[in-house]
XYZ file of C-alpha atoms in Angstrom:
713
model
C 0.059 -0.029 -0.181
C 1.354 3.131 -0.988
C 2.217 5.613 2.014
C 1.231 9.432 2.666
C 3.298 12.224 2.371
C 3.219 12.515 6.295
C 4.444 8.651 6.964
C 7.641 9.067 4.706
C 8.285 12.357 6.616
C 7.917 10.394 9.567
C 9.924 7.986 8.084
C 12.537 10.127 7.283
C 13.442 11.489 10.821
C 13.548 8.467 12.273
C 15.610 7.430 10.226
C 17.724 10.111 10.097
C 18.178 9.697 13.946
C 19.065 6.021 13.084
C 21.773 7.445 10.670
C 23.147 9.801 12.726
C 23.667 6.446 15.753
C 25.152 4.441 13.359
C 27.608 6.920 11.817
C 28.457 6.674 16.325
C 29.148 2.834 15.039
C 31.548 3.219 12.051
C 33.241 6.416 13.166
C 35.585 4.475 15.712
C 35.684 1.155 13.575
C 37.341 3.536 10.761
C 39.497 5.425 13.355
C 40.547 2.255 15.261
C 40.937 0.363 11.696
C 42.667 3.137 10.079
C 40.368 2.730 6.701
C 39.744 5.457 4.767
C 36.892 6.594 3.132
C 34.604 7.453 5.456
C 32.003 9.460 3.426
C 30.820 7.096 1.116
C 30.723 4.530 3.942
C 28.078 7.021 5.518
C 26.644 7.588 1.241
C 25.782 3.735 1.324
C 24.340 4.209 4.972
C 22.380 6.439 3.865
C 21.800 5.312 0.240
C 19.788 1.726 2.366
C 18.021 4.483 4.339
C 16.306 6.184 1.289
C 15.666 2.730 -0.397
C 13.766 1.772 2.797
C 11.739 4.611 3.099
C 10.400 4.692 -0.335
C 9.569 0.166 0.195
C 11.543 -0.484 -3.414
C 11.246 -3.524 -4.513
C 13.947 -6.067 -4.355
C 14.502 -6.274 -7.851
C 14.796 -2.423 -8.069
C 16.857 -2.329 -4.431
C 19.363 -4.788 -4.403
C 21.175 -3.997 -7.716
C 21.768 -0.361 -6.716
C 22.980 -1.645 -3.545
C 25.163 -4.242 -5.344
C 26.184 -1.353 -8.036
C 27.437 0.854 -5.421
C 29.756 -1.378 -3.536
C 30.888 -2.251 -7.334
C 31.827 0.915 -7.656
C 33.200 1.289 -4.382
C 35.910 -1.640 -4.554
C 37.033 -0.354 -8.214
C 37.574 3.183 -6.853
C 39.322 1.860 -4.303
C 40.915 -1.127 -5.355
C 41.631 -1.278 -9.220
C 44.977 0.676 -9.974
C 43.044 1.070 -13.624
C 45.330 -1.465 -15.251
C 42.376 -4.396 -15.711
C 38.981 -3.912 -16.889
C 35.773 -3.952 -14.388
C 35.706 -7.657 -15.518
C 38.986 -8.653 -15.002
C 39.619 -7.178 -11.731
C 36.234 -8.890 -10.053
C 36.781 -11.634 -12.303
C 40.330 -12.395 -10.348
C 38.780 -11.475 -6.686
C 36.629 -14.145 -7.608
C 38.671 -16.240 -8.789
C 41.527 -15.241 -5.467
C 38.658 -15.260 -3.057
C 37.273 -18.651 -3.735
C 40.961 -20.580 -3.842
C 41.398 -18.982 -0.628
C 37.873 -19.778 0.845
C 37.470 -23.361 -0.352
C 41.282 -24.222 0.874
C 40.388 -22.993 4.044
C 42.870 -19.837 4.772
C 40.464 -17.838 5.348
C 42.788 -14.778 7.299
C 44.365 -15.045 3.416
C 41.316 -13.294 1.512
C 41.606 -10.217 -0.018
C 41.043 -6.511 1.403
C 38.581 -5.686 -1.556
C 36.984 -8.805 -0.696
C 37.075 -7.674 3.238
C 36.025 -5.083 1.888
C 32.383 -6.005 0.291
C 31.793 -8.165 3.321
C 32.087 -5.186 5.163
C 29.773 -3.679 3.396
C 27.084 -6.570 3.259
C 27.597 -6.231 7.472
C 26.298 -2.312 7.521
C 23.271 -3.881 5.193
C 22.067 -6.441 7.082
C 22.132 -4.279 10.063
C 20.287 -1.767 8.606
C 17.538 -3.985 7.186
C 17.608 -5.255 10.743
C 16.764 -2.046 11.740
C 14.525 -1.123 9.421
C 12.742 -3.731 10.919
C 12.629 -2.452 14.341
C 11.602 0.704 13.785
C 8.744 0.057 10.864
C 7.310 -3.017 12.479
C 8.330 -3.410 16.459
C 8.627 0.132 16.551
C 11.172 0.008 18.924
C 14.810 0.601 19.220
C 15.770 -0.606 22.283
C 17.932 -3.004 21.191
C 20.075 -1.137 18.724
C 20.427 1.424 21.670
C 21.470 -1.195 23.937
C 23.888 -2.758 21.585
C 25.594 1.158 20.504
C 26.193 1.897 23.878
C 27.808 -1.622 25.096
C 30.108 -1.578 21.700
C 30.885 2.241 22.111
C 32.106 2.018 26.142
C 33.281 -1.500 25.327
C 35.550 0.534 22.951
C 36.125 3.541 25.142
C 37.593 1.128 27.617
C 39.955 -1.214 25.420
C 41.110 1.130 22.967
C 42.645 4.336 23.144
C 39.130 5.012 21.401
C 37.495 8.432 23.393
C 33.826 7.488 23.586
C 32.187 10.109 26.066
C 30.399 11.932 23.297
C 29.663 9.603 21.428
C 27.643 7.728 24.602
C 26.179 10.675 24.963
C 24.781 11.572 21.749
C 23.539 7.982 20.723
C 22.041 7.844 24.768
C 19.818 11.652 23.749
C 18.797 10.680 19.846
C 18.532 7.189 20.941
C 15.687 7.951 24.455
C 14.383 10.540 21.678
C 13.622 7.768 18.956
C 12.521 5.659 22.327
C 10.007 7.797 23.156
C 8.693 8.979 19.665
C 8.253 5.553 18.845
C 5.871 4.674 22.498
C 3.801 7.522 21.548
C 3.323 6.035 17.878
C 2.779 2.119 19.437
C 0.101 3.974 21.938
C -1.640 5.969 19.167
C -1.523 2.740 17.532
C -3.259 0.651 20.126
C -6.122 3.097 21.155
C -6.764 3.801 17.583
C -5.424 7.478 17.533
C -6.534 8.524 14.634
C -2.650 10.654 14.133
C -2.419 14.234 13.241
C 0.452 16.351 13.063
C -0.411 19.075 16.306
C -1.698 15.891 18.604
C 1.780 14.274 17.543
C 3.698 17.529 18.439
C 2.359 17.775 20.916
C 2.894 14.152 23.052
C 6.972 13.981 22.055
C 7.906 17.390 22.208
C 8.032 17.763 26.018
C 9.655 14.088 25.940
C 12.148 15.739 23.486
C 12.634 18.539 25.003
C 13.070 17.078 28.939
C 15.708 14.481 27.295
C 17.613 17.429 25.562
C 17.340 19.022 28.684
C 19.020 16.600 30.883
C 21.149 15.905 28.541
C 22.980 18.612 28.807
C 22.493 19.255 32.444
C 24.230 15.811 32.898
C 26.983 16.926 30.856
C 27.674 20.380 32.298
C 27.429 19.037 36.201
C 30.588 18.067 37.789
C 31.037 14.358 38.085
C 32.653 12.379 41.242
C 35.636 10.131 40.367
C 35.367 7.055 39.845
C 34.564 4.628 41.914
C 36.194 1.456 40.708
C 39.837 1.012 38.888
C 40.311 0.471 35.645
C 39.213 -3.171 34.149
C 42.305 -3.740 32.235
C 45.211 -3.128 33.974
C 44.105 -5.960 36.395
C 43.504 -7.893 33.554
C 45.940 -7.376 32.134
C 47.897 -9.006 35.195
C 45.207 -11.613 35.142
C 46.754 -12.816 31.737
C 50.075 -11.938 31.970
C 50.274 -8.995 29.248
C 51.949 -6.586 28.937
C 54.503 -5.053 31.628
C 52.480 -1.912 34.053
C 56.333 -0.338 33.863
C 57.048 0.016 30.323
C 56.576 3.104 28.613
C 54.481 4.202 25.458
C 55.856 5.364 22.340
C 54.835 7.307 19.486
C 54.252 5.377 16.681
C 57.024 7.297 14.074
C 60.336 6.617 11.706
C 63.267 5.887 15.214
C 66.812 5.538 14.601
C 67.752 3.536 17.185
C 65.892 -0.261 17.077
C 68.600 -1.745 20.223
C 65.992 -2.212 21.796
C 62.789 -2.987 20.201
C 59.066 -4.256 22.367
C 56.805 -2.086 24.574
C 53.514 -0.822 23.459
C 53.590 2.818 21.006
C 50.650 5.542 20.891
C 49.345 5.651 17.342
C 49.595 8.875 15.130
C 47.737 9.827 12.517
C 50.486 12.755 11.273
C 51.192 12.939 7.541
C 54.730 12.493 6.952
C 54.944 12.302 3.084
C 52.751 12.861 0.381
C 53.567 10.291 -3.052
C 52.175 10.402 -6.108
C 52.964 6.896 -6.985
C 51.880 4.843 -10.764
C 51.555 1.515 -8.820
C 51.078 0.874 -4.754
C 54.331 -0.207 -3.056
C 55.983 -0.186 -0.147
C 59.149 2.512 0.719
C 62.101 1.545 1.626
C 64.373 3.037 3.939
C 67.044 1.382 4.971
C 68.294 -2.388 6.346
C 69.564 -3.292 9.408
C 72.087 -6.995 9.724
C 72.838 -7.515 13.543
C 70.437 -9.493 15.418
C 71.299 -8.663 19.345
C 68.413 -10.725 20.836
C 67.397 -6.836 22.011
C 67.045 -5.519 19.084
C 68.767 -4.306 15.282
C 72.400 -3.005 14.509
C 74.290 -2.488 11.825
C 77.199 -4.373 11.823
C 80.173 -2.956 10.334
C 81.128 0.352 8.115
C 78.128 1.992 9.712
C 79.621 5.015 8.062
C 81.279 3.987 5.003
C 79.128 6.740 3.022
C 79.713 7.286 -1.466
C 79.141 10.984 -2.472
C 76.913 10.538 -5.667
C 76.300 12.927 -8.083
C 72.568 13.665 -8.905
C 71.235 11.553 -12.077
C 73.557 8.955 -11.294
C 71.970 4.922 -10.694
C 72.005 4.488 -7.374
C 73.970 1.515 -6.817
C 71.225 -0.805 -4.533
C 71.491 -4.566 -3.629
C 68.071 -4.776 -5.309
C 68.682 -4.472 -9.576
C 65.772 -2.756 -10.912
C 63.497 -4.630 -13.721
C 63.661 -5.093 -17.300
C 60.300 -3.099 -17.000
C 59.293 0.278 -18.187
C 61.081 3.026 -16.413
C 58.235 4.980 -14.625
C 58.895 8.437 -12.048
C 57.126 8.583 -8.594
C 57.169 12.314 -7.029
C 57.204 12.756 -3.248
C 56.474 15.724 -0.834
C 58.313 15.678 2.268
C 56.095 16.904 5.429
C 58.376 16.329 8.541
C 61.986 16.827 9.056
C 63.023 13.596 7.550
C 66.305 14.076 5.696
C 66.756 10.242 4.658
C 64.924 9.678 0.752
C 62.991 7.277 0.135
C 63.147 3.735 -1.820
C 60.811 2.261 -4.399
C 61.941 -1.261 -5.183
C 63.728 -1.238 -8.301
C 64.720 2.866 -7.677
C 67.352 4.034 -10.533
C 67.971 7.947 -9.779
C 66.987 11.016 -8.357
C 65.953 14.563 -9.383
C 66.525 17.194 -6.721
C 65.269 20.709 -7.096
C 68.449 21.902 -5.938
C 71.897 22.542 -7.999
C 73.818 21.928 -4.858
C 72.411 18.642 -3.791
C 74.217 15.259 -3.733
C 73.367 12.240 -2.736
C 74.941 10.288 0.590
C 74.564 6.970 0.208
C 75.761 4.048 3.714
C 76.832 1.097 1.470
C 76.072 -1.224 4.369
C 73.011 0.555 5.274
C 71.923 0.992 2.355
C 70.650 4.350 3.540
C 70.414 7.554 1.417
C 70.109 11.371 2.649
C 70.302 14.753 0.203
C 74.153 16.074 0.793
C 74.138 19.585 0.321
C 77.399 21.599 1.979
C 78.428 18.921 4.185
C 75.695 18.588 5.588
C 71.831 16.230 6.100
C 69.338 18.168 5.124
C 65.656 17.546 4.271
C 64.357 17.668 1.095
C 60.958 18.835 0.628
C 60.833 17.824 -2.980
C 62.348 15.434 -5.464
C 61.154 12.121 -7.904
C 62.507 9.579 -8.522
C 63.313 6.467 -11.304
C 62.298 2.885 -10.479
C 61.295 -0.020 -12.677
C 59.457 -2.740 -10.673
C 61.529 -5.820 -10.164
C 59.221 -9.158 -11.383
C 60.617 -12.893 -10.207
C 60.086 -15.357 -11.948
C 57.824 -17.899 -10.380
C 59.669 -21.640 -11.739
C 63.172 -19.731 -10.773
C 62.482 -19.311 -7.029
C 60.483 -22.173 -7.143
C 64.192 -24.543 -8.029
C 66.762 -22.510 -6.390
C 67.583 -24.652 -3.284
C 70.679 -21.982 -2.176
C 71.612 -18.962 -0.226
C 75.077 -19.271 0.338
C 76.366 -16.125 -1.501
C 76.304 -12.676 -1.587
C 77.287 -12.285 2.953
C 77.686 -14.032 5.600
C 76.913 -11.329 8.078
C 73.490 -12.037 7.038
C 73.728 -15.598 8.977
C 74.711 -13.524 11.784
C 72.969 -15.119 14.833
C 73.587 -14.529 19.158
C 75.852 -17.049 21.083
C 72.725 -17.305 23.276
C 69.596 -17.894 20.848
C 67.006 -20.734 22.677
C 67.192 -23.606 21.130
C 63.393 -24.092 20.864
C 64.017 -21.030 18.299
C 66.149 -22.961 15.714
C 64.083 -25.987 16.257
C 61.049 -24.179 15.520
C 62.481 -22.657 12.281
C 64.030 -26.499 11.255
C 59.703 -28.002 11.842
C 58.788 -25.030 9.767
C 60.901 -25.779 6.837
C 61.451 -29.727 7.079
C 58.677 -30.738 4.153
C 60.151 -27.742 2.035
C 62.876 -27.439 -0.974
C 63.714 -24.224 -2.418
C 64.812 -21.367 -0.691
C 61.509 -19.750 -2.462
C 59.413 -21.828 -0.514
C 61.348 -22.510 2.957
C 60.249 -18.445 3.377
C 57.134 -18.255 2.429
C 56.479 -21.464 4.930
C 58.284 -19.071 8.108
C 55.902 -16.031 6.342
C 52.644 -17.880 6.501
C 53.269 -19.727 9.769
C 52.523 -16.569 11.711
C 48.932 -15.987 10.143
C 47.405 -19.730 11.167
C 49.634 -20.518 15.188
C 47.566 -18.081 16.652
C 49.361 -14.984 16.253
C 47.529 -11.583 16.786
C 48.843 -8.330 16.039
C 48.795 -5.609 18.752
C 50.417 -2.484 20.146
C 49.272 -1.800 23.067
C 49.732 -4.986 25.106
C 52.847 -6.285 24.088
C 55.894 -7.250 26.258
C 59.344 -5.805 27.016
C 61.727 -9.136 27.102
C 63.703 -8.768 30.104
C 67.408 -8.537 30.541
C 67.818 -12.557 30.103
C 64.875 -12.811 27.777
C 65.622 -12.569 23.657
C 63.062 -11.057 22.046
C 62.646 -13.045 19.588
C 61.738 -16.254 22.271
C 59.462 -14.229 23.915
C 57.995 -13.824 21.020
C 57.276 -16.674 19.724
C 57.136 -18.619 22.132
C 55.077 -16.924 25.725
C 53.108 -13.741 24.191
C 52.296 -14.230 20.465
C 51.081 -10.830 20.713
C 52.929 -7.770 18.669
C 53.410 -5.308 15.872
C 56.342 -5.500 12.843
C 58.995 -4.959 14.514
C 57.780 -8.537 16.485
C 57.037 -10.263 13.088
C 59.708 -8.978 11.038
C 62.241 -9.586 13.652
C 61.393 -13.396 14.459
C 60.911 -14.215 11.046
C 64.810 -13.022 9.936
C 66.114 -15.326 13.338
C 64.225 -18.384 11.604
C 65.155 -17.991 8.125
C 69.026 -17.732 9.718
C 68.673 -20.553 11.507
C 67.512 -23.004 8.765
C 70.877 -20.856 7.122
C 68.876 -18.368 4.470
C 70.433 -15.264 4.932
C 68.525 -12.607 5.901
C 68.246 -9.144 6.268
C 65.615 -6.753 8.784
C 64.543 -3.566 6.303
C 63.328 -0.445 7.643
C 60.839 1.936 5.682
C 56.972 3.339 5.619
C 53.564 0.638 4.036
C 52.576 2.530 1.262
C 49.699 4.959 3.050
C 46.185 5.689 2.647
C 45.376 6.241 -1.016
C 43.417 10.082 -1.597
C 43.127 10.211 -4.898
C 43.713 9.227 -8.726
C 44.038 10.784 -12.146
C 45.296 9.287 -15.641
C 47.078 6.807 -13.950
C 48.361 8.404 -10.925
C 47.605 7.476 -7.510
C 48.589 9.685 -4.688
C 49.111 8.683 -1.359
C 49.414 10.597 2.118
C 51.825 8.297 4.120
C 52.073 9.112 8.240
C 53.649 8.031 11.069
C 51.515 5.246 11.734
C 52.926 3.609 8.261
C 55.851 3.586 9.919
C 56.980 -0.063 9.156
C 59.544 -2.881 8.910
C 59.591 -5.979 6.662
C 62.408 -8.901 5.370
C 64.562 -10.043 2.539
C 65.417 -13.481 1.803
C 68.726 -13.541 -0.309
C 67.847 -16.539 -2.947
C 71.310 -17.080 -4.921
C 70.624 -16.416 -8.504
C 67.689 -14.156 -8.201
C 69.084 -11.202 -4.779
C 67.316 -10.524 -2.342
C 62.970 -10.819 -2.100
C 61.332 -9.032 0.310
C 58.516 -10.855 2.475
C 55.929 -9.466 4.481
C 55.604 -11.801 8.221
C 53.104 -9.514 9.740
C 49.401 -9.800 10.574
C 47.792 -7.369 8.322
C 49.891 -6.286 5.764
C 50.768 -7.444 2.098
C 53.415 -8.705 0.249
C 55.287 -5.947 -1.563
C 56.981 -8.556 -3.965
C 55.790 -9.046 -7.338
C 55.949 -12.113 -8.977
C 56.011 -13.250 -12.609
C 53.253 -16.734 -12.153
C 55.119 -18.589 -14.849
C 54.598 -21.779 -13.963
C 52.030 -24.526 -15.806
C 49.190 -25.088 -13.071
C 48.360 -28.266 -13.853
C 51.972 -29.812 -13.023
C 52.023 -27.599 -9.912
C 49.977 -30.169 -7.394
C 50.934 -28.488 -4.741
C 50.469 -25.096 -5.186
C 47.368 -23.168 -6.827
C 48.507 -20.085 -8.471
C 46.516 -17.317 -9.562
C 45.301 -16.234 -12.449
C 48.257 -13.862 -14.334
C 46.533 -10.919 -14.491
C 46.430 -11.594 -10.875
C 50.424 -11.071 -10.402
C 50.017 -7.645 -12.662
C 47.603 -5.824 -10.000
C 50.402 -3.647 -8.212
C 47.947 -4.172 -5.207
C 48.712 -7.075 -3.232
C 50.219 -9.584 -4.133
C 48.201 -13.089 -4.058
C 49.252 -15.908 -2.066
C 50.018 -19.216 -2.019
C 46.577 -21.130 -1.513
C 47.551 -23.714 0.443
C 46.185 -26.375 3.165
C 48.098 -28.342 5.965
C 46.468 -31.242 7.301
C 47.624 -32.943 9.994
C 50.488 -34.860 8.468
C 51.879 -31.691 6.990
C 51.313 -32.739 2.682
C 49.549 -29.982 0.954
C 46.090 -30.108 -0.646
C 44.552 -27.949 -2.896
C 41.144 -27.490 -4.464
C 41.614 -26.281 -7.810
C 38.565 -23.554 -8.939
C 40.190 -23.273 -12.925
C 38.922 -27.283 -13.640
C 35.324 -26.825 -11.618
C 34.745 -23.334 -11.801
C 31.953 -22.738 -14.559
C 30.283 -26.374 -12.372
C 30.400 -23.829 -8.726
C 29.147 -20.863 -11.744
C 25.926 -22.612 -12.408
C 25.475 -24.069 -8.910
C 25.519 -20.345 -7.889
C 22.951 -19.616 -10.738
C 20.210 -22.731 -9.885
C 20.099 -20.973 -6.588
C 20.272 -17.372 -7.070
C 17.028 -18.751 -9.450
C 15.664 -20.892 -6.793
C 16.284 -17.849 -4.325
C 14.022 -15.645 -6.765
C 11.470 -17.913 -7.372
C 10.540 -18.579 -4.175
C 10.732 -15.015 -3.363
C 8.193 -14.752 -6.280
C 6.192 -17.463 -4.850
C 6.126 -16.277 -1.541
C 2.091 -15.658 -1.848
C 1.457 -19.660 -1.991
C 4.217 -20.719 0.222
C 4.181 -17.900 2.995
C 0.553 -18.485 4.325
C 1.007 -22.256 5.346
C 3.988 -21.495 6.767
C 2.431 -18.898 8.929
C -0.698 -21.722 9.473
C 1.862 -24.255 10.558
C 3.781 -22.597 12.860
C 0.843 -20.872 14.602
C -2.185 -23.064 14.331
C -0.650 -24.977 17.816
C -0.988 -21.493 19.652
C -4.364 -21.123 19.037
C -5.913 -23.105 22.113
C -8.380 -21.601 23.580
C -9.181 -17.575 23.577
C -6.105 -16.378 26.066
C -4.631 -17.322 23.140
C -6.933 -15.915 19.999
C -5.154 -12.576 19.610
C -1.807 -13.757 19.157
C -3.418 -15.932 16.132
C -5.756 -12.508 14.825
C -2.564 -10.183 14.802
C -0.834 -13.090 12.684
C -3.777 -13.501 10.425
C -3.821 -9.207 10.127
C -0.293 -9.509 9.238
C -0.422 -11.946 6.296
C -4.203 -9.823 5.026
C -1.421 -6.868 4.882
C 1.155 -8.528 2.388
C -1.235 -8.372 0.099
C -2.227 -4.907 0.875
C -5.191 -5.277 2.954
C -3.230 -3.271 5.681
C -6.025 -1.858 8.046
C -6.323 1.992 8.087
C -5.841 4.673 11.247
C -9.301 6.157 10.349
C -10.777 2.414 10.020
C -12.910 0.253 12.479
C -12.305 -2.685 13.471
C -15.795 -3.577 11.681
C -15.096 -1.915 8.862
C -11.519 -3.812 7.981
C -13.331 -6.550 8.221
C -16.073 -5.463 5.721
C -13.649 -4.634 3.057
C -11.622 -7.253 3.904
C -14.358 -9.885 2.685
C -15.277 -7.465 0.037
C -12.249 -8.470 -1.646
C -12.069 -11.675 -0.758
C -15.787 -12.366 -1.688
C -16.768 -13.730 1.952
C -18.174 -13.142 5.645
C -16.210 -15.093 7.121
C -13.913 -11.889 8.709
C -16.558 -10.183 10.094
C -17.270 -13.516 11.601
C -13.333 -13.570 13.380
C -13.658 -10.191 14.257
C -16.753 -10.368 15.348
C -15.510 -12.964 17.903
C -12.308 -10.798 18.448
C -14.517 -7.849 19.829
C -16.641 -10.404 22.370
C -12.891 -11.977 23.409
C -10.736 -8.562 24.130
C -13.043 -5.594 24.318
C -16.210 -7.276 26.421
C -14.472 -10.623 27.764
C -16.954 -12.509 26.724
C -15.239 -16.114 26.656
C -17.770 -18.720 27.006
C -19.006 -19.666 23.611
C -15.590 -19.579 22.059
C -15.415 -22.340 19.886
C -11.731 -23.214 19.294
C -12.071 -25.411 16.768
C -14.710 -22.851 14.483
C -12.473 -20.147 15.172
C -9.333 -22.361 13.780
C -11.223 -23.239 10.841
C -12.353 -19.633 10.486
C -8.802 -18.678 10.751
C -7.163 -21.073 8.525
C -9.853 -20.720 5.769
C -8.985 -16.897 5.738
C -5.075 -16.717 5.952
C -5.629 -19.403 3.051
C -7.253 -16.936 0.919
C -4.765 -14.634 1.266
C -2.524 -16.749 -1.352
C -5.283 -16.954 -4.075
């Protein structure tokens, strides 16, 4: 039945309040996960609520929402090198492989984002049901307050103002919905004058009480903060450790401990592909952190525009340019993988290159200076998957990258051999260690992070005691595990790619913040050179691999589509499911994809058919579910409301200005019967007159079933 203008305005007001409350859900999620595009997520919420106001059919509303989700995914994650269909096909193939192999933690960021949109979609549908059908917002309000209070207690998010806003909006909404329920129960005709007469005093009272509650002085907390107590019980963290601020630092001798986030933007980068920004490497692990073992001051002054002698050789592809604008006082130069040379603004500028750590800075008149803006050219290295899988040694280069402390616990070495014993190639061993952290109960954490005692090893503590940490814990542990099995490895410092803010003509602008300061690992493979690896949970490997191996000849590893390898956003990891015996079993999606597509199409057709034929099966389902409940006069009211709901489904909703007799007569005229009037007469006797002596259960049940069945014809 078509809504009146007043009903649409009323629902718009309700949904505007819901939008404001949902915004308080979204803000801390975006803040704590460092996720951008808040305005686009809010636009999706607004779109879902608007479609709910106008009650569009699902074959109109669902495609609109799906198109929006698809557009968002393409806008954020596709760099323009692939068409829409290629990008979506690659993502579908890869994520189905991952899900069917049981490696859910490896799903891609676009897939996770789509799932988050679906979660928002379902949440809004549930809220709309509560508001429009149940006429209550109580459960949603309680969930919201609990959610914000939990984040306020256990994270760095301050939810004080959010809880105040949610409580004021929620109480106002609860009061208005209560008035609406009363008006419906008493068959009171709604007009805006009476509506505001009842609602405005409640709204004003809630607002005044809320403002007074904020302004009045508060007593000190009566209970201690539960977080330190819970940490003590769990044995996590160190109450005496100081909390550092995240960012790029020069001293890495004592790693560990919590740190506070910092969203200060330190670089603005314009790049054709998403990548990590390398700054320096370190080679000597002290059991507490990293230092540079030798040749610390072995520097070389390079003329501008000369090729830089980095140990990672450029690729053979097209030369590309990156523009960097430095916003903080960092004198070093960012490096892309495959950097060839730099273009600096000042003619007096030279480049100081540390041969040991490969750190570079701008050198003018004998001093390191910050270069506010510069450009670099690079040729992205691309590694042959076939070659990576065949190389089994890491002896060449430099033995200092195999250094380990004399007192490294034996169980660390044993674990390294246990992880890699079923693999032959250096690459496979490194990938096994890289994936170990994702499968063995480790978690990314920045607050409850322990610092090793004087007699403890930093890696040993992380691997066997806490399993909680951030990039330094994961990268250091992987480097040590690699060295323990004879693979040369070094610790790399720099920045993750940052947040993409704009894109134009294939060039993407990223904001790199202090929060993006990062560390990862490079392993040396004979005949190939240094290859980057990313063990930290939630981050993507920056390596670019040419998957040139025939899929049919590789039984242990499922290789993503070749087009995936060209997508610079993330590396598509190997999909491998480990059994108890350590053997690999992979599901070959390519072989069965058309069967799965056919099953998906059949399921969609079946769902659509069930929805189209709901008028046939819904009445029968309603009878089956409620027949046994109609036992006597005391349960008749509930059964009568079930009937009203079925009549509403066929556009026979009772109008607010109709009495029950008028409504029953209209139903009888529509259904060409007199049974509704008979049943309504019994209802009025039982409910209003309180007469139940003549209530004939069997006869009433028969009429009730007859009318519900008529709604299906």
